[in-house]
């Protein structure tokens, strides 16, 4: 499926079974996506969440969608209401959904209906340690991840934490999709280097689209 040299989709870079990188796929949409992130953050501000173990995350997070991923001393969960504001998370903008559908389709995940979009904001030095995305109730749906701004090193491993890691640079506009056999593969982001991007300054943003609730 993920043949880089088939002459049809040279921007599709295989990563693992069921996973690939769509290089620059979101490049043209990026200015709009960034404006919409600002709009969402006005209503659901970025915050540094605390893990169940008491560690304050270096990545600042917010969400849009019917459900939003949160963590606190009580654990990780998807919640319909922003615990910071007491209001529902802002809706996923149509432009986000359109991009996400196109990306999922490019990797043959034809029927992806995300109800949650986690928005990560990385400052210099921020990182996301190796983890699995496993808080979603339906693991048949893929994950679609959009990178904006400063480039970062993405680590992508296997089903066990100790599996060998591939390291790939994710640049502005790159979209990673993983699902099927790689849906539960460990992944993370190395500390962000002190670099600058014309659209985001020293920041990196990442959108991850998930289907968090069980599909009907
Ligand atoms: C994530 O694992 O949720 C985000 C990965 C990234 O920031 O690229
Ligand atoms: Fe993740």
Short mmCIF file of C-alpha atoms and ligand atoms in Angstrom, two decimals:
data_model
loop_
_atom_site.label_atom_id
_atom_site.label_comp_id
_atom_site.label_asym_id
_atom_site.label_seq_id
_atom_site.Cartn_x
_atom_site.Cartn_y
_atom_site.Cartn_z
CA UNK A 1 0.00 0.00 0.00
CA UNK A 2 2.63 2.53 1.04
CA UNK A 3 4.92 2.43 -1.96
CA UNK A 4 6.96 5.60 -2.13
CA UNK A 5 8.05 4.89 -5.67
CA UNK A 6 4.79 3.93 -7.37
CA UNK A 7 4.70 7.20 -9.25
CA UNK A 8 1.29 8.15 -7.91
CA UNK A 9 1.85 9.47 -4.43
CA UNK A 10 5.51 10.51 -4.06
CA UNK A 11 4.65 12.51 -0.96
CA UNK A 12 3.62 9.39 0.94
CA UNK A 13 6.52 8.14 3.03
CA UNK A 14 6.01 4.71 4.62
CA UNK A 15 6.64 4.59 8.37
CA UNK A 16 5.34 1.21 9.56
CA UNK A 17 2.53 -1.21 8.59
CA UNK A 18 -0.59 0.97 8.38
CA UNK A 19 1.40 4.15 8.98
CA UNK A 20 2.89 6.82 6.75
CA UNK A 21 3.96 10.44 6.51
CA UNK A 22 2.27 12.74 4.03
CA UNK A 23 4.96 15.31 3.52
CA UNK A 24 3.75 18.94 3.33
CA UNK A 25 0.18 17.72 3.02
CA UNK A 26 -1.15 20.56 5.23
CA UNK A 27 1.19 23.25 3.90
CA UNK A 28 -1.43 25.24 1.99
CA UNK A 29 -3.98 25.01 4.82
CA UNK A 30 -1.48 25.92 7.53
CA UNK A 31 -2.19 29.68 7.83
CA UNK A 32 -5.92 28.97 8.24
CA UNK A 33 -5.27 26.15 10.70
CA UNK A 34 -3.08 28.44 12.81
CA UNK A 35 -5.73 31.18 12.85
CA UNK A 36 -8.28 28.65 13.96
CA UNK A 37 -5.99 27.34 16.69
CA UNK A 38 -5.80 30.92 18.04
CA UNK A 39 -9.57 31.18 17.93
CA UNK A 40 -10.00 27.87 19.79
CA UNK A 41 -7.39 28.90 22.37
CA UNK A 42 -9.33 32.10 23.09
CA UNK A 43 -12.22 29.93 24.26
CA UNK A 44 -10.29 26.94 25.61
CA UNK A 45 -6.87 28.25 26.66
CA UNK A 46 -3.66 26.25 26.37
CA UNK A 47 -2.66 24.81 29.73
CA UNK A 48 0.03 22.57 31.14
CA UNK A 49 -1.78 19.49 32.40
CA UNK A 50 -0.59 17.28 35.24
CA UNK A 51 -0.15 13.53 34.81
CA UNK A 52 -1.58 11.03 37.31
CA UNK A 53 2.00 10.69 38.59
CA UNK A 54 2.11 14.40 39.47
CA UNK A 55 4.35 15.52 36.58
CA UNK A 56 3.46 18.83 34.90
CA UNK A 57 3.67 18.31 31.14
CA UNK A 58 6.06 20.54 29.20
CA UNK A 59 3.66 20.55 26.24
CA UNK A 60 0.71 22.95 26.60
CA UNK A 61 -2.61 21.45 25.46
CA UNK A 62 -6.15 22.27 24.55
CA UNK A 63 -8.84 20.48 22.52
CA UNK A 64 -11.66 20.91 20.09
CA UNK A 65 -14.41 18.40 19.39
CA UNK A 66 -17.23 16.67 21.25
CA UNK A 67 -14.58 15.13 23.50
CA UNK A 68 -11.25 16.46 24.71
CA UNK A 69 -8.30 14.57 26.16
CA UNK A 70 -7.32 15.64 29.65
CA UNK A 71 -5.16 14.43 32.48
CA UNK A 72 -4.98 15.30 36.14
CA UNK A 73 -4.21 13.55 39.42
CA UNK A 74 -7.28 11.36 38.83
CA UNK A 75 -6.02 9.89 35.54
CA UNK A 76 -6.22 10.25 31.77
CA UNK A 77 -9.65 10.57 30.18
CA UNK A 78 -11.78 12.08 27.44
CA UNK A 79 -14.21 14.68 28.74
CA UNK A 80 -17.07 16.56 26.99
CA UNK A 81 -16.44 19.68 29.08
CA UNK A 82 -13.23 21.68 29.49
CA UNK A 83 -12.32 21.32 33.18
CA UNK A 84 -10.68 24.78 33.07
CA UNK A 85 -13.72 26.72 31.85
CA UNK A 86 -16.62 24.39 32.61
CA UNK A 87 -17.81 24.85 29.00
CA UNK A 88 -17.93 22.30 26.17
CA UNK A 89 -14.79 22.24 24.00
CA UNK A 90 -15.08 24.35 20.82
CA UNK A 91 -16.28 22.37 17.79
CA UNK A 92 -13.75 20.96 15.34
CA UNK A 93 -13.61 23.55 12.50
CA UNK A 94 -14.74 22.30 9.07
CA UNK A 95 -11.28 23.04 7.63
CA UNK A 96 -9.69 20.70 10.20
CA UNK A 97 -12.15 17.93 9.36
CA UNK A 98 -11.67 18.28 5.62
CA UNK A 99 -7.89 18.04 5.90
CA UNK A 100 -8.15 15.11 8.29
CA UNK A 101 -10.47 13.18 5.95
CA UNK A 102 -8.18 13.72 2.98
CA UNK A 103 -5.17 12.53 4.99
CA UNK A 104 -6.94 9.43 6.33
CA UNK A 105 -8.12 8.56 2.84
CA UNK A 106 -4.61 8.89 1.43
CA UNK A 107 -3.68 5.95 3.68
CA UNK A 108 -6.82 3.97 2.86
CA UNK A 109 -8.63 4.79 6.12
CA UNK A 110 -11.78 5.73 4.29
CA UNK A 111 -14.31 6.09 7.05
CA UNK A 112 -12.68 8.17 9.77
CA UNK A 113 -14.98 10.39 11.86
CA UNK A 114 -12.90 12.05 14.57
CA UNK A 115 -14.81 13.37 17.59
CA UNK A 116 -11.69 14.66 19.35
CA UNK A 117 -8.81 16.86 18.27
CA UNK A 118 -6.01 17.36 20.78
CA UNK A 119 -3.97 20.50 20.13
CA UNK A 120 -0.40 20.44 21.45
CA UNK A 121 1.80 23.52 21.70
CA UNK A 122 5.55 22.99 22.15
CA UNK A 123 7.90 25.72 23.35
CA UNK A 124 11.67 25.35 23.09
CA UNK A 125 12.69 22.29 25.11
CA UNK A 126 9.15 20.86 25.38
CA UNK A 127 8.84 17.16 24.65
CA UNK A 128 6.36 14.32 24.74
CA UNK A 129 7.79 11.16 26.21
CA UNK A 130 7.17 7.78 24.61
CA UNK A 131 3.54 6.71 24.95
CA UNK A 132 0.70 4.83 23.27
CA UNK A 133 -2.57 6.54 22.28
CA UNK A 134 -4.83 4.05 24.03
CA UNK A 135 -7.50 6.06 25.85
CA UNK A 136 -9.86 5.83 22.86
CA UNK A 137 -12.63 3.22 23.10
CA UNK A 138 -12.53 2.21 19.44
CA UNK A 139 -9.05 1.32 18.27
CA UNK A 140 -10.16 0.51 14.73
CA UNK A 141 -9.99 4.21 13.84
CA UNK A 142 -6.59 5.66 12.92
CA UNK A 143 -4.78 8.67 14.37
CA UNK A 144 -4.13 11.66 12.11
CA UNK A 145 -1.43 14.04 13.29
CA UNK A 146 -0.67 17.44 11.72
CA UNK A 147 2.60 19.29 12.42
CA UNK A 148 2.84 23.09 12.19
CA UNK A 149 5.67 25.53 12.83
CA UNK A 150 9.09 24.56 14.18
CA UNK A 151 10.26 21.10 13.08
CA UNK A 152 10.57 18.33 15.67
CA UNK A 153 11.97 14.81 15.85
CA UNK A 154 9.20 12.21 16.06
CA UNK A 155 10.02 8.81 17.46
CA UNK A 156 7.94 5.88 16.25
CA UNK A 157 8.52 2.41 17.70
CA UNK A 158 6.44 -0.71 18.04
CA UNK A 159 3.94 -2.38 20.36
CA UNK A 160 6.48 -2.66 23.18
CA UNK A 161 8.15 0.31 24.80
CA UNK A 162 11.50 -1.42 24.27
CA UNK A 163 11.02 -1.91 20.50
CA UNK A 164 13.52 -0.09 18.25
CA UNK A 165 12.56 3.48 17.45
CA UNK A 166 12.56 5.19 14.09
CA UNK A 167 13.34 8.89 14.26
CA UNK A 168 11.90 11.20 11.62
CA UNK A 169 11.90 14.96 11.37
CA UNK A 170 8.37 16.36 11.15
CA UNK A 171 8.29 19.73 9.45
CA UNK A 172 5.66 22.41 8.94
CA UNK A 173 2.72 20.90 7.04
CA UNK A 174 3.70 17.25 7.46
CA UNK A 175 0.86 14.87 8.36
CA UNK A 176 1.40 11.47 9.98
CA UNK A 177 -1.32 8.81 9.88
CA UNK A 178 -1.14 5.57 11.84
CA UNK A 179 -3.68 2.83 12.43
CA UNK A 180 -4.47 -0.84 11.89
CA UNK A 181 -1.38 -2.86 12.85
CA UNK A 182 0.47 0.25 14.10
CA UNK A 183 -2.44 1.90 15.91
CA UNK A 184 -0.93 1.19 19.35
CA UNK A 185 2.71 1.76 18.45
CA UNK A 186 4.73 3.77 20.95
CA UNK A 187 5.65 7.28 19.83
CA UNK A 188 6.90 10.59 21.19
CA UNK A 189 8.57 13.91 20.42
CA UNK A 190 12.16 14.80 21.38
CA UNK A 191 12.82 18.16 23.08
CA UNK A 192 12.10 21.03 20.68
CA UNK A 193 15.21 22.81 19.46
CA UNK A 194 15.53 26.60 19.76
CA UNK A 195 14.52 27.30 16.17
CA UNK A 196 12.14 29.76 14.59
CA UNK A 197 9.45 29.44 11.94
CA UNK A 198 8.01 32.42 10.01
CA UNK A 199 4.41 31.56 10.98
CA UNK A 200 4.82 30.44 14.59
CA UNK A 201 8.05 31.95 15.94
CA UNK A 202 9.72 29.50 18.30
CA UNK A 203 6.61 27.34 18.69
CA UNK A 204 5.50 24.04 17.25
CA UNK A 205 1.84 23.05 17.11
CA UNK A 206 0.43 19.60 16.56
CA UNK A 207 -3.15 18.55 15.94
CA UNK A 208 -4.06 14.92 16.61
CA UNK A 209 -7.42 13.73 15.44
CA UNK A 210 -8.90 10.74 17.20
CA UNK A 211 -12.14 8.87 17.36
CA UNK A 212 -12.49 8.73 21.13
CA UNK A 213 -16.04 7.40 21.59
CA UNK A 214 -17.16 3.98 20.44
CA UNK A 215 -18.43 4.02 16.85
CA UNK A 216 -22.10 3.11 16.39
C1 LIG B 1 0.88 12.97 20.22
O1 LIG B 1 1.51 11.93 20.33
O2 LIG B 1 -0.25 13.10 20.70
C2 LIG B 1 1.45 14.17 19.49
C3 LIG B 1 2.66 13.89 18.69
C4 LIG B 1 3.19 15.17 18.08
O3 LIG B 1 3.20 16.22 18.74
O4 LIG B 1 3.64 15.13 16.92
FE1 LIG B 2 0.23 10.32 20.99
#
